[in-house]
Amino acid sequence: MEVSGVQIYQELLRDGVNRLREAGIDEAGHEVRRMLMAASGLSRTGLISAETDAVPDEVANRFGEMLRKRQTRQPLQHILGSTEFYGLEFLCDGRALIPRPDSEVVVEAALRRIPEGEAMIVADLGTGTGCLLAAILANRPRVRGVGVEASPQAASLARENLTRLKLQDRSTVFEGSWADWRDWQTADLVISNPPYIASSEIAGLAPEVRAHDPVSALDGGEDGLFAYREIIELARDYLKPGAWLVFEIGHDQKEAVSGLLELAEFTEIGVSKDLGGNDRAVWGRKLEK
């Protein structure tokens, strides 16, 4: 259906859904609407109202370019340039791991260990986009935080996001590894979504992840536990007594990570599940001696 030889929004949506389905993308309808909203500047309700309207050439061209990128399995978040996480909007590109809804469970676990109104210091190891740290700071106005990030590219993205969210006055980004970070003893809570995928499993990941997320943010070594061992060992040696350690984990890593915390004499070890029912967060508290 066309209006005076020009495509209408309804037709563009239908064609886009067909093309993404052919590319093997499950949520084609949702993604096509997101891209067309971004290309047109229309809201969700505005797009519904405009379904039989003619599409301006510049909108059709922008949408067509987005669609071509998505057909090659570039992540939707990279195409749009941002993504929502815990009610906040984060710049998102190939510099860091894409924030994912499952990680919100980790934020919830951390927030439960930070009483409302209490001044605390939080460290986010391997901060990436800064999404975990920013979500905590946005919900605890008296908390200050540091993102620790070995990748200069990811560190720059974290700084951009913290500044855009007006959290730069309560946060810093340390550019270096967590082994090089020297302020462990200042933190009341350490949070981390470390690389936890076994090296042999990287090749089998979805193209959006395998080809577009930094491998350093994915590869957890032979058994996926390398980063956990390193962080827990550092925390055992340098984290102050009584401080919390909160991890994101893979769906099958609850027992292994909990066991590592127990061996390091952490107490109050607990686990919570994501919306899909998978174990997703593990925490423990450094023994107070």
PDB file of C-alpha atoms in Angstrom, residues 12-277:
ATOM      1  CA  LEU A  12       7.692  -0.043   6.157  1.00  0.00           C
ATOM      2  CA  LEU A  13       7.003  -1.882   9.413  1.00  0.00           C
ATOM      3  CA  ARG A  14       5.731  -4.981   7.611  1.00  0.00           C
ATOM      4  CA  ASP A  15       8.707  -5.097   5.246  1.00  0.00           C
ATOM      5  CA  GLY A  16      11.156  -4.577   8.109  1.00  0.00           C
ATOM      6  CA  VAL A  17       9.668  -7.413  10.176  1.00  0.00           C
ATOM      7  CA  ASN A  18       9.916  -9.794   7.230  1.00  0.00           C
ATOM      8  CA  ARG A  19      13.554  -8.892   6.602  1.00  0.00           C
ATOM      9  CA  LEU A  20      14.586  -9.342  10.223  1.00  0.00           C
ATOM     10  CA  ARG A  21      12.762 -12.654  10.520  1.00  0.00           C
ATOM     11  CA  GLU A  22      14.649 -13.863   7.447  1.00  0.00           C
ATOM     12  CA  ALA A  23      17.865 -12.831   9.242  1.00  0.00           C
ATOM     13  CA  GLY A  24      16.934 -15.113  12.161  1.00  0.00           C
ATOM     14  CA  ILE A  25      15.984 -12.387  14.659  1.00  0.00           C
ATOM     15  CA  ASP A  26      13.302 -13.557  17.095  1.00  0.00           C
ATOM     16  CA  GLU A  27      11.852 -10.249  18.317  1.00  0.00           C
ATOM     17  CA  ALA A  28      11.602  -8.744  14.845  1.00  0.00           C
ATOM     18  CA  GLY A  29       8.380  -6.826  15.458  1.00  0.00           C
ATOM     19  CA  HIS A  30       9.624  -5.154  18.628  1.00  0.00           C
ATOM     20  CA  GLU A  31      12.994  -4.280  17.121  1.00  0.00           C
ATOM     21  CA  VAL A  32      11.566  -2.853  13.889  1.00  0.00           C
ATOM     22  CA  ARG A  33       9.286  -0.546  15.859  1.00  0.00           C
ATOM     23  CA  ARG A  34      12.222   0.590  18.006  1.00  0.00           C
ATOM     24  CA  MET A  35      14.280   1.425  14.913  1.00  0.00           C
ATOM     25  CA  LEU A  36      11.446   3.206  13.137  1.00  0.00           C
ATOM     26  CA  MET A  37      10.698   5.242  16.271  1.00  0.00           C
ATOM     27  CA  ALA A  38      14.375   6.256  16.417  1.00  0.00           C
ATOM     28  CA  ALA A  39      14.502   7.066  12.696  1.00  0.00           C
ATOM     29  CA  SER A  40      11.298   9.138  12.756  1.00  0.00           C
ATOM     30  CA  GLY A  41      11.408  10.673  16.221  1.00  0.00           C
ATOM     31  CA  LEU A  42       7.880   9.380  16.839  1.00  0.00           C
ATOM     32  CA  SER A  43       6.761   7.927  20.159  1.00  0.00           C
ATOM     33  CA  ARG A  44       5.194   4.462  20.337  1.00  0.00           C
ATOM     34  CA  THR A  45       1.688   5.914  20.274  1.00  0.00           C
ATOM     35  CA  GLY A  46       2.727   8.426  17.624  1.00  0.00           C
ATOM     36  CA  LEU A  47       3.905   5.626  15.370  1.00  0.00           C
ATOM     37  CA  ILE A  48       0.602   3.781  15.797  1.00  0.00           C
ATOM     38  CA  SER A  49      -1.296   6.945  14.860  1.00  0.00           C
ATOM     39  CA  ALA A  50       0.923   7.488  11.812  1.00  0.00           C
ATOM     40  CA  GLU A  51       0.687   3.967  10.358  1.00  0.00           C
ATOM     41  CA  THR A  52      -1.220   5.095   7.245  1.00  0.00           C
ATOM     42  CA  ASP A  53       0.816   8.304   6.795  1.00  0.00           C
ATOM     43  CA  ALA A  54       3.444   8.766   4.104  1.00  0.00           C
ATOM     44  CA  VAL A  55       7.028   8.315   5.291  1.00  0.00           C
ATOM     45  CA  PRO A  56       9.387  11.252   4.545  1.00  0.00           C
ATOM     46  CA  ASP A  57      12.377  10.247   2.430  1.00  0.00           C
ATOM     47  CA  GLU A  58      14.905  11.107   5.132  1.00  0.00           C
ATOM     48  CA  VAL A  59      13.082   8.883   7.637  1.00  0.00           C
ATOM     49  CA  ALA A  60      12.872   6.006   5.155  1.00  0.00           C
ATOM     50  CA  ASN A  61      16.594   6.339   4.401  1.00  0.00           C
ATOM     51  CA  ARG A  62      17.586   6.378   8.084  1.00  0.00           C
ATOM     52  CA  PHE A  63      15.379   3.401   8.807  1.00  0.00           C
ATOM     53  CA  GLY A  64      16.711   1.506   5.793  1.00  0.00           C
ATOM     54  CA  GLU A  65      20.300   1.952   6.978  1.00  0.00           C
ATOM     55  CA  MET A  66      19.407   0.768  10.492  1.00  0.00           C
ATOM     56  CA  LEU A  67      17.639  -2.249   9.041  1.00  0.00           C
ATOM     57  CA  ARG A  68      20.623  -3.181   6.867  1.00  0.00           C
ATOM     58  CA  LYS A  69      22.916  -3.071   9.912  1.00  0.00           C
ATOM     59  CA  ARG A  70      20.562  -5.214  11.969  1.00  0.00           C
ATOM     60  CA  GLN A  71      20.300  -7.775   9.162  1.00  0.00           C
ATOM     61  CA  THR A  72      24.056  -8.304   9.516  1.00  0.00           C
ATOM     62  CA  ARG A  73      23.396  -9.042  13.239  1.00  0.00           C
ATOM     63  CA  GLN A  74      24.836  -5.811  14.582  1.00  0.00           C
ATOM     64  CA  PRO A  75      23.276  -5.377  18.052  1.00  0.00           C
ATOM     65  CA  LEU A  76      20.157  -3.237  18.172  1.00  0.00           C
ATOM     66  CA  GLN A  77      21.657  -1.296  21.098  1.00  0.00           C
ATOM     67  CA  HIS A  78      24.677  -0.294  18.991  1.00  0.00           C
ATOM     68  CA  ILE A  79      22.456   0.759  16.102  1.00  0.00           C
ATOM     69  CA  LEU A  80      20.295   2.913  18.376  1.00  0.00           C
ATOM     70  CA  GLY A  81      23.376   4.172  20.241  1.00  0.00           C
ATOM     71  CA  SER A  82      21.910   3.660  23.693  1.00  0.00           C
ATOM     72  CA  THR A  83      19.961   1.255  25.872  1.00  0.00           C
ATOM     73  CA  GLU A  84      17.901   1.409  29.056  1.00  0.00           C
ATOM     74  CA  PHE A  85      19.125  -0.208  32.248  1.00  0.00           C
ATOM     75  CA  TYR A  86      17.477   0.093  35.658  1.00  0.00           C
ATOM     76  CA  GLY A  87      15.419   3.042  34.429  1.00  0.00           C
ATOM     77  CA  LEU A  88      18.467   4.950  33.145  1.00  0.00           C
ATOM     78  CA  GLU A  89      19.630   5.516  29.571  1.00  0.00           C
ATOM     79  CA  PHE A  90      23.204   4.488  28.748  1.00  0.00           C
ATOM     80  CA  LEU A  91      25.329   5.205  25.714  1.00  0.00           C
ATOM     81  CA  CYS A  92      26.165   1.857  24.185  1.00  0.00           C
ATOM     82  CA  ASP A  93      28.728   0.873  21.556  1.00  0.00           C
ATOM     83  CA  GLY A  94      31.503  -1.597  20.874  1.00  0.00           C
ATOM     84  CA  ARG A  95      33.736  -0.215  23.638  1.00  0.00           C
ATOM     85  CA  ALA A  96      32.031  -2.247  26.365  1.00  0.00           C
ATOM     86  CA  LEU A  97      29.634  -5.085  27.109  1.00  0.00           C
ATOM     87  CA  ILE A  98      26.002  -4.218  26.370  1.00  0.00           C
ATOM     88  CA  PRO A  99      23.985  -3.760  29.613  1.00  0.00           C
ATOM     89  CA  ARG A 100      21.448  -6.571  29.934  1.00  0.00           C
ATOM     90  CA  PRO A 101      18.205  -6.768  31.948  1.00  0.00           C
ATOM     91  CA  ASP A 102      19.440  -9.831  33.898  1.00  0.00           C
ATOM     92  CA  SER A 103      22.134  -7.665  35.497  1.00  0.00           C
ATOM     93  CA  GLU A 104      19.465  -5.560  37.223  1.00  0.00           C
ATOM     94  CA  VAL A 105      19.187  -8.422  39.742  1.00  0.00           C
ATOM     95  CA  VAL A 106      22.797  -7.727  40.724  1.00  0.00           C
ATOM     96  CA  VAL A 107      21.991  -4.056  41.327  1.00  0.00           C
ATOM     97  CA  GLU A 108      19.046  -5.081  43.519  1.00  0.00           C
ATOM     98  CA  ALA A 109      21.298  -7.383  45.553  1.00  0.00           C
ATOM     99  CA  ALA A 110      23.768  -4.538  46.097  1.00  0.00           C
ATOM    100  CA  LEU A 111      21.091  -1.983  47.012  1.00  0.00           C
ATOM    101  CA  ARG A 112      19.716  -4.313  49.699  1.00  0.00           C
ATOM    102  CA  ARG A 113      23.122  -4.067  51.375  1.00  0.00           C
ATOM    103  CA  ILE A 114      23.237  -0.258  51.317  1.00  0.00           C
ATOM    104  CA  PRO A 115      20.796   1.227  53.843  1.00  0.00           C
ATOM    105  CA  GLU A 116      18.832   4.262  52.649  1.00  0.00           C
ATOM    106  CA  GLY A 117      20.564   7.483  53.628  1.00  0.00           C
ATOM    107  CA  GLU A 118      23.860   5.836  54.564  1.00  0.00           C
ATOM    108  CA  ALA A 119      27.149   7.210  53.210  1.00  0.00           C
ATOM    109  CA  MET A 120      29.144   4.359  51.721  1.00  0.00           C
ATOM    110  CA  ILE A 121      31.798   3.750  49.076  1.00  0.00           C
ATOM    111  CA  VAL A 122      31.069   1.276  46.280  1.00  0.00           C
ATOM    112  CA  ALA A 123      33.578  -0.105  43.771  1.00  0.00           C
ATOM    113  CA  ASP A 124      32.535  -1.663  40.462  1.00  0.00           C
ATOM    114  CA  LEU A 125      35.238  -3.965  39.088  1.00  0.00           C
ATOM    115  CA  GLY A 126      35.230  -4.152  35.297  1.00  0.00           C
ATOM    116  CA  THR A 127      32.712  -1.323  35.124  1.00  0.00           C
ATOM    117  CA  GLY A 128      32.270  -1.343  31.315  1.00  0.00           C
ATOM    118  CA  THR A 129      29.503   1.128  30.463  1.00  0.00           C
ATOM    119  CA  GLY A 130      29.281   2.056  34.143  1.00  0.00           C
ATOM    120  CA  CYS A 131      25.705   0.755  34.315  1.00  0.00           C
ATOM    121  CA  LEU A 132      25.961  -1.138  37.625  1.00  0.00           C
ATOM    122  CA  LEU A 133      27.733   1.705  39.398  1.00  0.00           C
ATOM    123  CA  ALA A 134      25.445   4.394  37.971  1.00  0.00           C
ATOM    124  CA  ALA A 135      22.296   2.475  38.932  1.00  0.00           C
ATOM    125  CA  ILE A 136      23.512   2.192  42.520  1.00  0.00           C
ATOM    126  CA  LEU A 137      24.546   5.861  42.768  1.00  0.00           C
ATOM    127  CA  ALA A 138      21.255   7.035  41.237  1.00  0.00           C
ATOM    128  CA  ASN A 139      19.330   5.167  43.945  1.00  0.00           C
ATOM    129  CA  ARG A 140      21.579   5.979  46.910  1.00  0.00           C
ATOM    130  CA  PRO A 141      22.310   9.741  46.898  1.00  0.00           C
ATOM    131  CA  ARG A 142      24.873   9.598  49.722  1.00  0.00           C
ATOM    132  CA  VAL A 143      26.947   6.827  48.158  1.00  0.00           C
ATOM    133  CA  ARG A 144      30.179   7.550  46.319  1.00  0.00           C
ATOM    134  CA  GLY A 145      31.734   5.131  43.861  1.00  0.00           C
ATOM    135  CA  VAL A 146      34.650   4.146  41.669  1.00  0.00           C
ATOM    136  CA  GLY A 147      34.551   2.149  38.467  1.00  0.00           C
ATOM    137  CA  VAL A 148      37.668   0.046  37.902  1.00  0.00           C
ATOM    138  CA  GLU A 149      38.282  -0.679  34.217  1.00  0.00           C
ATOM    139  CA  ALA A 150      41.340  -2.118  32.453  1.00  0.00           C
ATOM    140  CA  SER A 151      40.172  -1.133  28.953  1.00  0.00           C
ATOM    141  CA  PRO A 152      40.846   2.535  28.111  1.00  0.00           C
ATOM    142  CA  GLN A 153      37.984   2.433  25.599  1.00  0.00           C
ATOM    143  CA  ALA A 154      35.482   1.095  28.127  1.00  0.00           C
ATOM    144  CA  ALA A 155      36.757   3.518  30.783  1.00  0.00           C
ATOM    145  CA  SER A 156      36.043   6.436  28.442  1.00  0.00           C
ATOM    146  CA  LEU A 157      32.499   5.154  27.849  1.00  0.00           C
ATOM    147  CA  ALA A 158      31.896   4.790  31.594  1.00  0.00           C
ATOM    148  CA  ARG A 159      33.013   8.386  32.169  1.00  0.00           C
ATOM    149  CA  GLU A 160      30.682   9.606  29.409  1.00  0.00           C
ATOM    150  CA  ASN A 161      27.721   7.781  30.934  1.00  0.00           C
ATOM    151  CA  LEU A 162      28.409   8.920  34.488  1.00  0.00           C
ATOM    152  CA  THR A 163      28.693  12.518  33.263  1.00  0.00           C
ATOM    153  CA  ARG A 164      25.500  12.328  31.166  1.00  0.00           C
ATOM    154  CA  LEU A 165      23.645  11.032  34.213  1.00  0.00           C
ATOM    155  CA  LYS A 166      25.083  13.860  36.359  1.00  0.00           C
ATOM    156  CA  LEU A 167      26.859  11.407  38.661  1.00  0.00           C
ATOM    157  CA  GLN A 168      30.416  12.555  37.955  1.00  0.00           C
ATOM    158  CA  ASP A 169      30.665  14.483  41.254  1.00  0.00           C
ATOM    159  CA  ARG A 170      30.187  11.260  43.232  1.00  0.00           C
ATOM    160  CA  SER A 171      32.199   8.931  41.023  1.00  0.00           C
ATOM    161  CA  THR A 172      35.601   8.335  39.486  1.00  0.00           C
ATOM    162  CA  VAL A 173      36.902   5.806  36.972  1.00  0.00           C
ATOM    163  CA  PHE A 174      40.216   4.128  37.701  1.00  0.00           C
ATOM    164  CA  GLU A 175      41.858   3.069  34.448  1.00  0.00           C
ATOM    165  CA  GLY A 176      43.682  -0.165  35.184  1.00  0.00           C
ATOM    166  CA  SER A 177      43.154  -3.729  36.371  1.00  0.00           C
ATOM    167  CA  TRP A 178      41.540  -4.614  39.677  1.00  0.00           C
ATOM    168  CA  ALA A 179      44.915  -6.069  40.694  1.00  0.00           C
ATOM    169  CA  ASP A 180      46.471  -2.613  40.161  1.00  0.00           C
ATOM    170  CA  TRP A 181      43.728  -0.764  42.056  1.00  0.00           C
ATOM    171  CA  ARG A 182      45.110   0.194  45.461  1.00  0.00           C
ATOM    172  CA  ASP A 183      41.982   1.375  47.308  1.00  0.00           C
ATOM    173  CA  TRP A 184      40.357  -1.925  48.218  1.00  0.00           C
ATOM    174  CA  GLN A 185      40.381  -1.033  51.911  1.00  0.00           C
ATOM    175  CA  THR A 186      38.174   2.031  51.302  1.00  0.00           C
ATOM    176  CA  ALA A 187      35.237   0.136  49.793  1.00  0.00           C
ATOM    177  CA  ASP A 188      32.192  -0.858  51.839  1.00  0.00           C
ATOM    178  CA  LEU A 189      30.818  -2.872  48.925  1.00  0.00           C
ATOM    179  CA  VAL A 190      32.431  -4.261  45.774  1.00  0.00           C
ATOM    180  CA  ILE A 191      30.268  -5.257  42.831  1.00  0.00           C
ATOM    181  CA  SER A 192      31.373  -6.969  39.640  1.00  0.00           C
ATOM    182  CA  ASN A 193      30.031  -8.506  36.455  1.00  0.00           C
ATOM    183  CA  PRO A 194      33.322 -10.134  35.414  1.00  0.00           C
ATOM    184  CA  PRO A 195      33.963 -12.206  32.284  1.00  0.00           C
ATOM    185  CA  TYR A 196      32.479 -15.626  33.092  1.00  0.00           C
ATOM    186  CA  ILE A 197      32.040 -17.553  29.842  1.00  0.00           C
ATOM    187  CA  ALA A 198      34.377 -20.518  29.361  1.00  0.00           C
ATOM    188  CA  SER A 199      36.836 -19.903  26.509  1.00  0.00           C
ATOM    189  CA  SER A 200      35.579 -22.915  24.544  1.00  0.00           C
ATOM    190  CA  GLU A 201      32.012 -21.532  24.541  1.00  0.00           C
ATOM    191  CA  ILE A 202      32.806 -18.136  22.971  1.00  0.00           C
ATOM    192  CA  ALA A 203      32.538 -19.416  19.395  1.00  0.00           C
ATOM    193  CA  GLY A 204      28.996 -20.676  20.033  1.00  0.00           C
ATOM    194  CA  LEU A 205      27.602 -17.355  21.255  1.00  0.00           C
ATOM    195  CA  ALA A 206      25.067 -15.371  19.234  1.00  0.00           C
ATOM    196  CA  PRO A 207      26.675 -13.195  16.510  1.00  0.00           C
ATOM    197  CA  GLU A 208      25.568 -10.027  18.316  1.00  0.00           C
ATOM    198  CA  VAL A 209      27.659 -11.054  21.321  1.00  0.00           C
ATOM    199  CA  ARG A 210      30.534 -12.956  19.724  1.00  0.00           C
ATOM    200  CA  ALA A 211      31.332 -10.352  17.081  1.00  0.00           C
ATOM    201  CA  HIS A 212      30.424  -7.112  18.833  1.00  0.00           C
ATOM    202  CA  ASP A 213      30.998  -7.358  22.608  1.00  0.00           C
ATOM    203  CA  PRO A 214      34.679  -7.100  23.623  1.00  0.00           C
ATOM    204  CA  VAL A 215      36.105 -10.605  24.066  1.00  0.00           C
ATOM    205  CA  SER A 216      37.913  -9.425  27.204  1.00  0.00           C
ATOM    206  CA  ALA A 217      34.504  -8.791  28.803  1.00  0.00           C
ATOM    207  CA  LEU A 218      33.298 -12.313  27.953  1.00  0.00           C
ATOM    208  CA  ASP A 219      36.173 -14.787  28.262  1.00  0.00           C
ATOM    209  CA  GLY A 220      36.447 -16.193  31.784  1.00  0.00           C
ATOM    210  CA  GLY A 221      39.205 -18.673  31.007  1.00  0.00           C
ATOM    211  CA  GLU A 222      39.091 -22.449  30.689  1.00  0.00           C
ATOM    212  CA  ASP A 223      36.290 -22.957  33.236  1.00  0.00           C
ATOM    213  CA  GLY A 224      34.834 -19.427  33.267  1.00  0.00           C
ATOM    214  CA  LEU A 225      35.986 -18.836  36.842  1.00  0.00           C
ATOM    215  CA  PHE A 226      39.352 -17.121  36.399  1.00  0.00           C
ATOM    216  CA  ALA A 227      38.103 -13.614  37.277  1.00  0.00           C
ATOM    217  CA  TYR A 228      36.178 -14.834  40.329  1.00  0.00           C
ATOM    218  CA  ARG A 229      39.261 -16.549  41.743  1.00  0.00           C
ATOM    219  CA  GLU A 230      41.361 -13.439  41.199  1.00  0.00           C
ATOM    220  CA  ILE A 231      38.835 -10.986  42.656  1.00  0.00           C
ATOM    221  CA  ILE A 232      38.039 -13.162  45.681  1.00  0.00           C
ATOM    222  CA  GLU A 233      41.740 -13.638  46.415  1.00  0.00           C
ATOM    223  CA  LEU A 234      42.314  -9.882  46.230  1.00  0.00           C
ATOM    224  CA  ALA A 235      39.250  -9.244  48.392  1.00  0.00           C
ATOM    225  CA  ARG A 236      40.441 -11.787  50.966  1.00  0.00           C
ATOM    226  CA  ASP A 237      43.783  -9.989  51.215  1.00  0.00           C
ATOM    227  CA  TYR A 238      42.774  -6.324  50.900  1.00  0.00           C
ATOM    228  CA  LEU A 239      39.036  -5.737  51.365  1.00  0.00           C
ATOM    229  CA  LYS A 240      38.199  -4.373  54.802  1.00  0.00           C
ATOM    230  CA  PRO A 241      36.395  -6.643  57.285  1.00  0.00           C
ATOM    231  CA  GLY A 242      32.623  -6.372  57.106  1.00  0.00           C
ATOM    232  CA  ALA A 243      32.555  -5.204  53.469  1.00  0.00           C
ATOM    233  CA  TRP A 244      30.307  -6.907  50.906  1.00  0.00           C
ATOM    234  CA  LEU A 245      31.262  -8.579  47.631  1.00  0.00           C
ATOM    235  CA  VAL A 246      28.438  -8.950  45.048  1.00  0.00           C
ATOM    236  CA  PHE A 247      28.904 -10.810  41.741  1.00  0.00           C
ATOM    237  CA  GLU A 248      26.951 -11.470  38.608  1.00  0.00           C
ATOM    238  CA  ILE A 249      27.352 -15.132  37.661  1.00  0.00           C
ATOM    239  CA  GLY A 250      26.543 -17.489  34.820  1.00  0.00           C
ATOM    240  CA  HIS A 251      23.412 -19.622  35.245  1.00  0.00           C
ATOM    241  CA  ASP A 252      25.412 -22.712  36.279  1.00  0.00           C
ATOM    242  CA  GLN A 253      28.052 -21.072  38.493  1.00  0.00           C
ATOM    243  CA  LYS A 254      26.247 -20.699  41.840  1.00  0.00           C
ATOM    244  CA  GLU A 255      27.955 -23.603  43.572  1.00  0.00           C
ATOM    245  CA  ALA A 256      31.426 -22.814  42.215  1.00  0.00           C
ATOM    246  CA  VAL A 257      31.405 -19.103  43.114  1.00  0.00           C
ATOM    247  CA  SER A 258      29.734 -19.688  46.488  1.00  0.00           C
ATOM    248  CA  GLY A 259      32.400 -22.301  47.193  1.00  0.00           C
ATOM    249  CA  LEU A 260      35.183 -19.869  46.369  1.00  0.00           C
ATOM    250  CA  LEU A 261      33.674 -17.332  48.779  1.00  0.00           C
ATOM    251  CA  GLU A 262      33.434 -19.980  51.507  1.00  0.00           C
ATOM    252  CA  LEU A 263      37.067 -20.991  51.025  1.00  0.00           C
ATOM    253  CA  ALA A 264      38.039 -17.329  51.470  1.00  0.00           C
ATOM    254  CA  GLU A 265      36.061 -17.288  54.735  1.00  0.00           C
ATOM    255  CA  PHE A 266      33.308 -14.967  53.526  1.00  0.00           C
ATOM    256  CA  THR A 267      30.064 -15.179  55.487  1.00  0.00           C
ATOM    257  CA  GLU A 268      26.351 -14.457  54.841  1.00  0.00           C
ATOM    258  CA  ILE A 269      26.667 -15.976  51.378  1.00  0.00           C
ATOM    259  CA  GLY A 270      23.472 -15.758  49.339  1.00  0.00           C
ATOM    260  CA  VAL A 271      22.086 -16.115  45.820  1.00  0.00           C
ATOM    261  CA  SER A 272      19.250 -14.517  43.841  1.00  0.00           C
ATOM    262  CA  LYS A 273      17.657 -15.401  40.503  1.00  0.00           C
ATOM    263  CA  ASP A 274      16.923 -13.329  37.411  1.00  0.00           C
ATOM    264  CA  LEU A 275      13.502 -12.995  35.773  1.00  0.00           C
ATOM    265  CA  GLY A 276      14.155 -16.153  33.770  1.00  0.00           C
ATOM    266  CA  GLY A 277      14.580 -18.153  36.978  1.00  0.00           C
TER     267      GLY A 277
END
